[in-house]
Amino acid sequence: MEAANDFEYLLSKAGALGPWQIRLFLFIGLNGFFMAFQHLGSVFLADTPDHWCRLPPAAYASASRANLTLEQTKYIGIPLETWRGKERLSQCTYYQYNFSSFNLSFDDFSLYNRSEPTNYCNEWQFDNSQYISTIVTEWNLVCSWKWLKSTVQASYMAGVLIGCLIFGFISDRFGRRKALLISQALFCISSILASFAPGYVTFIFGRFLTGVSAPGIFGCAFVLITEIVDTKWRAMIGVYYQLPFGIGYATLPAIAYLLRERQELQLALSIPSIVILLSYWVIPESPRWLITKNRFEEALQVLHKCAKTNKRVLPPDNEVMQIMKEMQKKEEASRNQEAAVNRLLLITRLCSTLEMTKRTAAAYFTCPDGMGWGRTQPISSHAKKPVQSGHRTNRIIPCTLNYLLSPDKPIFARTPQVFLHGLVWAQLIVSGLHRFPVGAMSGPHRFVVATVYYGLALNSPTLGGNPYLVVFLGGIFEIPAYLLGSLIISRSGRKITYSITFILAGIACLLITCTPSNITWLISTFAVVGKFFITITFAISYLYTAELFPTVIRNIAVSYGSMVGRVGSISSPYIVYLLGHHNKILPLILFGIGSIIAGLVALVLPETKNTHLVENISEYQQTNKK
């Protein structure tokens, strides 16, 4: 039963889940629908059709005189190479023949010396049977320039990483609504301008800005919607929030099928998103956030509007104001306790207690956007002994940081915290310097969900079959994944579901590597199954996020966690397109092993089922003592 002095009590009076919340949920869902277009649009915008060197004009003139077909001309003028164990015509070189002397028929091709020196291509011809143009055909992103194709998606994800920092700060400092409106405007403008990019660099810059806006339109909106529903409905709302993204994902290949030209497709994916700008008149500020900022009158107005729409009646205004003031007093006490830690970096608030440090390290170690969310559990059995001078191995990084942060007031007082603080700070420093460009390969990395999710999304069309159908199935199966995920976590809890789906996704990836390459239907089946389970994992992570940390730092936690996770999503296109170019099963082995190990590591996270959202640090600490 809700205490009469917290926000859950006020929500129960205004309507825990009524027409007001549902209307906001449906409108906010448009953000996810349109974001899916930009998130995964590079599957078609940056696809690489079959291509070959454009031979010198004399070659085609000679071929015309000999009545040779294009395939015959290619076979004579282009050497053979071995690729993935099979022989094919080279895509990057051609023979240094004197093509002007060709007067033989194709039947005489054996007379030609197949060991002639070769030249690297300067121009290419592309098979346009599937696409009229992509950025690959438009700017020749093949052969020695093929790494630039990976940068198209990586630049978008790099923008997401930066956006996590920017909009996490804006959201917690200036409000969820302002962060959402700014990000929506940037999203619409940048995605439309990318359609008119005259060159590769300007296109990449437009994609980067679109990525910057993504955490605002998706993450800030998610935090807002979870802050206006109570515990009973939070699991359902948290997972169903992903549904519009899945619908947009499944809609994407239909649009790409109809529009095969790069600029037209980019415009079609961008212009409809203008509708989300109506948020200015529809979306209110989070009353939870308003209370933490002493803006009681505004919070009261939002609650009255909620109650009126839901046909409920709030307690008298003076009683509501008193409850909000009591909540604010708790927050003030908590803020004073955390003042020393907040001097340099807000991220250290995620490590302000032993349990929060443990949870932060474990969550960032396994989660997609670095968001592993759980309910606080007592840890009374941990030793709380001061660090002795002989424990130098565990103190190097944290003690150095402690000196920089607050030399007169140590915050690393206990041995377990010293080690875990070191882990968290090490991950931040390493991620910030981009020291792990393919960090998700080698084990249970904190960004493994993002790596596997986007890796499978990008890799599935390359495994064989119709790319439009494969992407459609990948998107349409996200919908039952969200629905099933919501049902399971409501009954079995977050932690066990999160861990099991991680492991099952990894097993599916490994099964693909064991399947003969000629059985394409079975390969596609395993790919869809793996995508299905990793989608459940991804969806749970967002709900888990909102349930772990207090309101005052919730969006910081989401944003910094997402920042860490985006290092994985930045690496995924390089793993798929560059590593997979040489051996297509290597990315799947990495995804599979990483998912399984991360699923096991996830078992250290606490359970969050049927818990209320903690408002401040003091309440968080009190909860740990129960």
XYZ file of C-alpha atoms in Angstrom:
626
model
C 0.000 0.000 0.000
C 1.327 3.429 -0.917
C 2.569 5.712 1.851
C 0.638 8.974 2.039
C 3.824 10.979 1.635
C 5.242 9.883 -1.681
C 4.555 10.314 -5.364
C 3.055 6.849 -5.763
C 0.262 7.943 -3.423
C -0.400 11.081 -5.495
C -0.467 8.998 -8.676
C -2.971 6.590 -7.156
C -5.287 9.528 -6.486
C -4.806 11.168 -9.907
C -5.100 7.872 -11.779
C -2.279 5.358 -12.002
C -3.023 4.519 -15.649
C -5.927 6.236 -17.327
C -6.800 8.130 -20.526
C -4.250 10.830 -19.699
C -1.298 8.429 -19.561
C -2.541 6.357 -22.510
C -2.890 9.418 -24.731
C 0.651 10.522 -23.877
C 1.948 6.989 -24.375
C 0.436 6.726 -27.862
C 1.775 10.089 -28.954
C 5.224 9.528 -27.484
C 5.281 6.190 -29.307
C 5.603 8.089 -32.595
C 9.154 8.940 -31.556
C 10.133 5.286 -31.605
C 8.304 4.633 -34.881
C 10.192 7.328 -36.784
C 13.478 6.699 -34.989
C 13.482 3.101 -36.302
C 13.718 4.492 -39.853
C 16.944 6.348 -39.059
C 18.341 3.723 -36.707
C 18.221 0.953 -39.307
C 17.824 2.827 -42.590
C 21.478 2.255 -43.460
C 20.627 -1.396 -44.170
C 19.169 -0.132 -47.468
C 20.727 3.320 -47.803
C 24.220 1.826 -47.569
C 23.721 -1.581 -49.167
C 26.437 -2.747 -51.563
C 25.167 -4.207 -54.863
C 27.276 -6.540 -56.946
C 29.993 -4.513 -58.682
C 33.039 -4.817 -60.892
C 35.733 -2.622 -62.396
C 34.710 -0.298 -65.178
C 37.045 -1.410 -67.959
C 38.742 1.076 -70.314
C 36.518 2.307 -73.188
C 38.627 0.307 -75.662
C 37.531 -2.918 -73.943
C 33.854 -2.231 -74.544
C 34.529 -1.099 -78.128
C 36.379 -4.339 -78.869
C 33.661 -6.367 -77.144
C 31.042 -4.677 -79.286
C 32.921 -5.536 -82.494
C 33.175 -9.184 -81.356
C 29.498 -9.240 -80.260
C 30.468 -10.189 -76.695
C 27.982 -9.933 -73.869
C 28.745 -7.953 -70.720
C 29.420 -11.155 -68.767
C 31.840 -12.382 -71.438
C 33.617 -9.022 -71.488
C 33.975 -9.090 -67.709
C 35.345 -12.627 -67.773
C 38.043 -11.689 -70.266
C 39.027 -8.365 -68.697
C 38.771 -9.148 -64.955
C 40.863 -11.711 -63.035
C 39.445 -14.392 -60.741
C 39.841 -14.330 -56.966
C 38.945 -16.594 -54.053
C 36.438 -15.097 -51.612
C 34.996 -16.992 -48.651
C 36.292 -20.214 -50.153
C 34.666 -19.642 -53.549
C 36.001 -18.387 -56.859
C 34.584 -15.182 -58.314
C 35.551 -12.267 -60.543
C 37.623 -9.641 -58.753
C 35.745 -6.521 -57.681
C 38.814 -4.329 -57.324
C 41.250 -5.145 -60.159
C 41.340 -5.650 -63.950
C 43.906 -6.886 -66.449
C 46.407 -4.587 -68.163
C 45.471 -5.869 -71.613
C 45.844 -3.814 -74.763
C 42.102 -3.896 -75.235
C 42.231 -2.058 -78.563
C 43.772 -5.182 -80.153
C 40.904 -7.491 -79.148
C 39.396 -9.030 -82.281
C 38.741 -12.567 -81.051
C 35.477 -14.218 -80.136
C 34.719 -15.409 -76.640
C 35.423 -18.961 -77.740
C 39.072 -17.966 -78.003
C 39.276 -16.554 -74.478
C 41.595 -19.398 -73.425
C 44.266 -17.906 -75.663
C 44.542 -14.901 -73.398
C 47.196 -14.878 -70.695
C 45.317 -14.994 -67.352
C 48.521 -14.083 -65.510
C 48.816 -10.610 -67.010
C 49.588 -7.743 -64.562
C 46.546 -6.065 -63.055
C 45.510 -2.529 -62.203
C 43.373 -1.333 -59.297
C 40.016 0.094 -60.277
C 39.381 3.805 -60.357
C 35.760 3.440 -61.424
C 33.158 0.773 -60.919
C 29.968 -0.474 -62.463
C 27.143 -1.602 -60.193
C 24.309 -4.016 -60.683
C 21.216 -1.786 -60.485
C 18.643 -4.566 -60.640
C 17.844 -4.069 -56.946
C 18.791 -0.441 -56.267
C 18.862 2.590 -58.494
C 21.390 4.144 -56.129
C 22.765 3.849 -52.612
C 25.485 5.852 -50.926
C 27.868 3.041 -51.932
C 27.103 3.427 -55.644
C 26.889 7.203 -55.408
C 30.316 7.684 -53.809
C 32.073 4.406 -54.758
C 32.444 3.076 -51.210
C 34.002 -0.227 -52.243
C 37.394 -1.952 -52.208
C 39.920 0.248 -50.356
C 37.082 2.624 -49.475
C 34.649 0.019 -48.139
C 35.406 0.947 -44.526
C 33.606 4.227 -45.179
C 30.366 2.261 -45.519
C 30.744 1.047 -41.922
C 31.298 4.635 -40.835
C 27.811 5.570 -42.058
C 26.185 3.588 -39.243
C 29.054 4.155 -36.820
C 28.788 7.938 -37.199
C 25.090 7.754 -36.376
C 25.838 5.714 -33.248
C 28.665 8.066 -32.330
C 26.092 10.840 -32.453
C 23.877 8.786 -30.158
C 26.784 8.492 -27.731
C 27.300 12.259 -27.673
C 23.548 12.816 -27.445
C 23.415 10.663 -24.318
C 25.719 13.134 -22.587
C 23.988 16.231 -23.884
C 20.354 15.292 -23.418
C 20.943 13.429 -20.173
C 22.253 16.670 -18.716
C 19.531 18.818 -20.280
C 16.801 16.446 -19.106
C 17.894 16.386 -15.481
C 18.862 20.058 -15.344
C 16.169 21.745 -17.437
C 13.431 19.122 -17.620
C 12.306 16.111 -19.613
C 9.999 18.199 -21.802
C 12.633 20.722 -22.915
C 15.107 17.978 -23.722
C 12.435 16.166 -25.726
C 11.391 19.233 -27.734
C 14.963 20.248 -28.579
C 15.875 16.737 -29.676
C 12.754 16.394 -31.819
C 13.530 19.621 -33.686
C 17.129 18.510 -34.280
C 15.963 15.055 -35.410
C 13.593 16.414 -38.050
C 15.945 19.069 -39.409
C 19.088 16.942 -39.585
C 17.448 13.879 -41.137
C 15.802 15.940 -43.871
C 18.997 17.883 -44.642
C 20.924 14.592 -44.952
C 18.742 13.813 -47.954
C 20.262 16.734 -49.857
C 23.883 16.025 -48.896
C 26.068 16.690 -51.962
C 28.911 14.482 -50.731
C 29.890 11.744 -48.324
C 31.206 14.022 -45.561
C 28.078 16.172 -45.419
C 25.893 13.062 -45.418
C 27.881 11.616 -42.510
C 27.574 14.898 -40.625
C 23.800 14.896 -41.117
C 23.617 11.295 -39.883
C 25.747 12.227 -36.889
C 23.392 15.073 -35.900
C 20.393 12.772 -36.296
C 22.127 10.335 -33.969
C 22.755 13.105 -31.433
C 19.014 13.716 -31.240
C 18.050 10.048 -30.796
C 18.649 9.739 -27.014
C 16.492 12.804 -26.498
C 13.472 11.695 -28.500
C 13.617 8.112 -27.242
C 15.394 8.064 -23.877
C 13.973 11.266 -22.384
C 10.482 10.326 -23.535
C 10.911 6.903 -21.946
C 11.940 8.384 -18.608
C 8.986 10.779 -18.735
C 6.405 8.069 -19.459
C 7.721 5.762 -16.716
C 7.571 8.624 -14.210
C 3.821 9.139 -14.663
C 2.635 5.545 -14.091
C 2.794 3.516 -10.890
C 4.447 0.203 -10.073
C 1.521 -1.936 -11.160
C 1.623 -0.749 -14.776
C 5.271 0.175 -15.145
C 6.368 -3.203 -16.551
C 3.686 -3.169 -19.221
C 4.274 0.463 -20.208
C 8.054 0.051 -20.084
C 8.097 -2.869 -22.514
C 5.196 -1.757 -24.721
C 7.080 1.497 -25.215
C 9.284 -0.469 -27.624
C 6.353 -1.576 -29.814
C 6.279 1.483 -32.115
C 9.978 0.966 -32.807
C 9.248 -2.599 -33.928
C 6.392 -1.407 -36.143
C 8.668 1.200 -37.721
C 11.342 -1.457 -38.178
C 8.876 -3.707 -40.056
C 7.611 -0.752 -42.142
C 11.098 0.269 -43.257
C 11.625 -2.492 -45.893
C 8.238 -1.725 -47.464
C 9.270 1.889 -48.034
C 12.707 0.822 -49.255
C 11.129 -1.661 -51.663
C 9.027 1.089 -53.240
C 11.788 3.702 -53.365
C 15.096 2.365 -54.716
C 16.900 5.707 -55.059
C 18.970 6.935 -52.108
C 17.752 10.542 -51.880
C 14.099 9.647 -52.357
C 14.318 6.963 -49.686
C 16.035 9.278 -47.190
C 13.353 11.925 -47.724
C 10.556 9.388 -47.341
C 12.063 8.223 -44.053
C 12.491 11.765 -42.746
C 9.658 14.096 -43.791
C 6.806 12.254 -41.973
C 8.638 12.688 -38.657
C 7.623 16.359 -38.640
C 4.421 15.235 -36.909
C 6.322 14.672 -33.635
C 6.831 18.436 -33.348
C 3.233 18.563 -32.114
C 4.703 17.497 -28.774
C 4.998 21.191 -27.936
C 1.223 21.294 -27.431
C 0.717 17.734 -26.180
C 3.518 16.663 -23.834
C 3.639 18.071 -20.255
C 6.618 18.176 -17.940
C 7.191 15.248 -15.590
C 5.579 16.111 -12.241
C 8.205 13.986 -10.480
C 10.950 16.153 -11.928
C 9.087 19.377 -11.130
C 8.830 18.346 -7.475
C 12.575 17.708 -7.223
C 13.113 21.265 -8.548
C 10.763 22.974 -6.046
C 8.269 23.819 -8.789
C 5.282 22.666 -6.773
C 2.665 24.838 -8.457
C 3.538 23.496 -11.897
C 3.564 19.926 -10.601
C 0.150 20.517 -9.028
C -1.242 21.779 -12.344
C 0.004 18.667 -14.167
C -1.496 16.396 -11.499
C -4.833 18.251 -11.678
C -4.891 17.823 -15.444
C -4.100 14.137 -15.026
C -6.877 13.697 -12.450
C -9.397 15.608 -14.551
C -8.683 13.580 -17.701
C -8.803 10.340 -15.714
C -11.997 11.443 -13.939
C -10.387 11.202 -10.530
C -10.180 13.619 -7.616
C -6.955 14.711 -5.961
C -6.724 15.390 -2.220
C -7.025 19.080 -1.230
C -4.322 21.280 -2.688
C -2.799 22.045 0.700
C -2.409 18.312 1.386
C -0.832 17.697 -2.013
C 1.518 20.637 -1.519
C 2.537 19.285 1.877
C 3.330 15.875 0.404
C 5.426 17.471 -2.326
C 7.312 19.584 0.208
C 8.093 16.506 2.277
C 9.424 14.824 -0.833
C 11.562 17.854 -1.543
C 12.985 17.890 1.998
C 14.181 14.337 1.511
C 15.783 15.365 -1.745
C 17.517 18.357 -0.109
C 18.999 16.101 2.562
C 20.144 13.697 -0.094
C 21.638 16.495 -2.164
C 23.674 17.740 0.785
C 25.056 14.272 1.358
C 26.111 14.052 -2.272
C 27.519 17.574 -2.679
C 31.162 16.578 -2.341
C 30.832 13.850 -4.913
C 29.058 16.102 -7.412
C 31.785 18.683 -7.646
C 33.508 17.257 -10.663
C 31.307 14.660 -12.366
C 27.662 13.747 -11.980
C 28.505 10.182 -12.969
C 30.014 9.560 -9.527
C 26.519 9.753 -8.047
C 25.937 6.362 -9.598
C 28.597 5.063 -7.200
C 27.616 6.935 -4.059
C 26.838 3.810 -2.034
C 28.268 0.321 -2.001
C 25.078 -1.256 -3.363
C 24.665 1.412 -6.054
C 28.300 0.980 -7.088
C 27.850 -2.781 -7.344
C 24.652 -2.340 -9.312
C 26.164 0.271 -11.632
C 29.202 -1.870 -12.426
C 27.092 -4.989 -13.041
C 24.501 -3.093 -15.059
C 26.986 -1.360 -17.343
C 28.855 -4.630 -17.710
C 25.906 -6.397 -19.349
C 23.322 -3.975 -20.677
C 22.524 -2.770 -24.223
C 22.655 0.892 -23.617
C 24.542 0.244 -20.420
C 21.219 0.030 -18.638
C 20.730 -2.879 -16.308
C 18.059 -2.029 -13.886
C 17.163 -3.596 -10.642
C 15.601 -3.227 -7.259
C 17.840 -2.435 -4.346
C 18.448 -5.358 -1.994
C 20.114 -5.251 1.413
C 23.782 -6.108 1.495
C 24.417 -6.272 5.193
C 26.994 -9.020 4.887
C 29.577 -6.960 3.025
C 32.672 -6.015 4.977
C 32.958 -2.302 5.609
C 36.607 -2.168 6.680
C 38.746 0.836 5.796
C 41.276 0.297 3.073
C 44.673 -0.421 4.585
C 47.837 1.077 3.229
C 49.029 -2.268 1.963
C 46.106 -2.673 -0.435
C 47.845 -0.738 -3.188
C 46.739 -2.926 -6.043
C 43.091 -2.079 -5.530
C 43.671 1.583 -4.768
C 45.702 2.978 -7.654
C 42.944 4.330 -9.931
C 40.274 5.186 -7.330
C 42.728 6.837 -4.918
C 44.099 8.991 -7.705
C 40.573 10.018 -8.685
C 39.698 10.520 -5.028
C 42.574 12.966 -4.709
C 41.340 14.889 -7.748
C 37.737 14.928 -6.597
C 37.960 15.620 -2.891
C 41.278 15.025 -1.127
C 39.923 16.111 2.241
C 36.815 13.895 2.172
C 37.491 10.378 0.853
C 34.605 8.715 -0.926
C 36.339 5.390 -1.523
C 36.223 4.106 1.994
C 35.575 0.398 1.595
C 37.518 -2.285 -0.197
C 34.620 -3.532 -2.419
C 33.820 0.024 -3.454
C 37.439 0.741 -4.319
C 37.517 -2.124 -6.782
C 34.107 -1.400 -8.310
C 34.801 2.324 -8.579
C 37.940 1.389 -10.425
C 35.918 -0.730 -12.838
C 33.402 2.036 -13.511
C 36.018 4.740 -13.961
C 38.164 2.511 -16.125
C 35.199 1.796 -18.386
C 34.434 5.511 -18.712
C 38.019 6.478 -19.517
C 38.517 3.645 -21.960
C 35.163 4.248 -23.667
C 35.838 7.957 -23.920
C 39.180 7.358 -25.621
C 37.627 4.740 -27.931
C 40.257 2.203 -26.900
C 37.839 -0.662 -27.495
C 36.602 -0.248 -31.101
C 35.574 -3.908 -31.169
C 35.186 -4.418 -27.433
C 32.102 -6.586 -27.689
C 34.078 -9.380 -29.398
C 35.971 -10.820 -26.490
C 33.507 -11.418 -23.709
C 30.739 -10.166 -21.501
C 31.119 -6.485 -22.214
C 28.807 -3.909 -20.779
C 27.650 -2.950 -24.249
C 27.016 -6.481 -25.522
C 23.258 -6.106 -26.097
C 23.722 -3.094 -28.352
C 26.479 -4.858 -30.257
C 24.501 -8.061 -30.768
C 21.174 -6.341 -31.484
C 22.516 -3.987 -34.130
C 24.984 -6.584 -35.344
C 22.176 -9.047 -36.107
C 20.053 -6.294 -37.651
C 22.884 -5.354 -40.026
C 24.180 -8.880 -40.580
C 20.937 -10.785 -41.240
C 20.417 -9.434 -44.809
C 23.946 -10.603 -45.730
C 23.278 -14.217 -44.725
C 21.248 -14.967 -47.846
C 17.691 -14.561 -49.052
C 15.645 -11.503 -49.949
C 16.921 -8.550 -47.856
C 13.502 -6.872 -47.793
C 11.883 -10.019 -46.427
C 14.659 -10.666 -43.912
C 14.476 -7.130 -42.517
C 10.670 -7.261 -42.445
C 10.749 -10.506 -40.443
C 13.348 -9.042 -38.109
C 11.050 -6.081 -37.465
C 7.709 -7.871 -37.305
C 9.037 -10.416 -34.806
C 9.990 -7.563 -32.503
C 6.283 -7.031 -31.793
C 5.625 -10.506 -30.289
C 9.016 -10.228 -28.575
C 7.864 -7.113 -26.729
C 4.494 -8.640 -25.886
C 5.994 -11.888 -24.664
C 8.687 -10.040 -22.771
C 6.064 -7.970 -20.952
C 4.144 -11.096 -19.959
C 7.201 -12.996 -18.744
C 8.761 -10.226 -16.666
C 5.415 -9.517 -15.005
C 5.271 -13.125 -13.809
C 8.869 -14.309 -13.530
C 10.681 -11.063 -12.833
C 13.255 -9.017 -14.647
C 16.554 -10.656 -13.743
C 15.926 -14.254 -14.751
C 14.178 -13.254 -17.993
C 16.972 -10.855 -18.831
C 19.646 -13.499 -18.270
C 17.874 -16.351 -20.101
C 17.045 -14.321 -23.212
C 20.665 -13.186 -23.358
C 21.838 -16.803 -23.350
C 19.237 -18.028 -25.858
C 20.193 -15.254 -28.297
C 23.812 -16.320 -28.024
C 22.952 -19.963 -28.672
C 20.966 -18.996 -31.790
C 23.978 -17.061 -33.133
C 26.261 -20.045 -32.611
C 23.778 -22.387 -34.292
C 23.995 -20.281 -37.456
C 27.730 -20.938 -37.607
C 27.080 -24.707 -37.476
C 24.521 -24.680 -40.310
C 25.632 -25.508 -43.885
C 25.660 -22.348 -46.003
C 23.380 -23.864 -48.637
C 20.484 -24.323 -46.167
C 19.502 -20.650 -46.264
C 16.028 -21.164 -44.772
C 17.511 -22.650 -41.590
C 20.127 -19.902 -41.357
C 17.392 -17.268 -41.689
C 15.332 -19.058 -39.038
C 18.165 -19.039 -36.509
C 18.871 -15.379 -37.328
C 15.244 -14.432 -36.668
C 15.221 -16.480 -33.439
C 18.394 -14.791 -32.222
C 16.986 -11.379 -33.091
C 13.752 -12.305 -31.283
C 15.489 -13.107 -27.996
C 17.946 -10.216 -28.088
C 14.979 -7.915 -28.720
C 13.373 -9.117 -25.490
C 16.654 -8.475 -23.698
C 16.885 -5.001 -25.198
C 13.303 -4.155 -24.243
C 13.720 -5.340 -20.643
C 16.830 -3.230 -20.246
C 14.921 0.030 -20.698
C 12.432 -0.882 -17.984
C 15.240 -2.139 -15.776
C 16.877 1.260 -16.175
C 13.994 3.258 -14.794
C 13.686 1.007 -11.746
C 17.247 1.117 -10.468
C 18.216 4.681 -9.658
C 16.428 7.552 -7.878
C 14.490 10.208 -9.797
C 17.167 12.840 -9.208
C 19.785 10.886 -11.153
C 17.620 8.540 -13.204
C 18.179 10.298 -16.507
C 21.894 10.652 -15.828
C 22.013 6.906 -15.263
C 20.104 6.262 -18.484
C 22.295 8.610 -20.477
C 25.684 7.552 -19.184
C 24.670 3.914 -19.469
C 23.526 4.511 -23.016
C 26.806 6.262 -23.749
C 28.748 3.174 -22.694
C 26.437 0.910 -24.689
C 26.860 2.990 -27.819
C 30.520 2.073 -27.988
C 29.226 -1.405 -28.789
C 26.740 -0.192 -31.385
C 29.483 1.902 -33.003
C 31.630 -1.198 -33.290
C 28.894 -3.454 -34.707
C 28.984 -2.181 -38.342
C 32.760 -2.621 -38.443
C 32.403 -6.162 -37.090
C 29.684 -7.005 -39.616
C 30.969 -5.263 -42.740
C 34.754 -5.465 -42.358
C 35.340 -8.618 -40.325
C 32.353 -10.345 -41.934
C 33.662 -9.491 -45.405
C 36.491 -11.968 -44.887
C 34.592 -14.610 -42.900
C 30.858 -14.244 -42.393
C 30.669 -16.557 -39.359
C 33.212 -14.667 -37.223
C 30.770 -11.882 -36.229
C 28.215 -14.529 -35.243
C 30.756 -16.353 -33.078
C 31.582 -13.100 -31.307
C 27.920 -12.213 -30.832
C 27.111 -15.700 -29.566
C 29.919 -16.006 -27.025
C 29.427 -12.436 -25.818
C 25.701 -12.955 -25.272
C 26.127 -16.174 -23.319
C 28.788 -14.783 -20.987
C 26.863 -11.530 -20.503
C 23.744 -13.547 -19.645
C 25.666 -15.277 -16.865
C 27.109 -11.986 -15.585
C 23.594 -10.498 -15.522
C 22.663 -12.875 -12.706
C 24.402 -10.579 -10.206
C 21.762 -7.878 -10.779
C 18.982 -7.586 -8.174
C 15.295 -8.208 -8.881
C 12.991 -5.205 -9.419
C 9.557 -6.760 -9.748
C 6.755 -4.890 -7.905
C 8.939 -2.102 -6.541
C 8.192 1.611 -6.483
C 10.468 4.219 -8.017
C 12.833 5.741 -5.470
C 12.785 9.534 -5.515
C 16.136 10.550 -3.972
C 19.417 9.297 -2.531
C 18.198 9.331 1.071
C 15.176 7.215 0.246
C 17.438 4.927 -1.738
C 19.702 4.425 1.272
C 16.771 3.867 3.580
C 15.452 1.196 1.225
C 18.792 -0.602 1.383
C 18.581 -0.790 5.158
C 15.233 -2.580 5.181
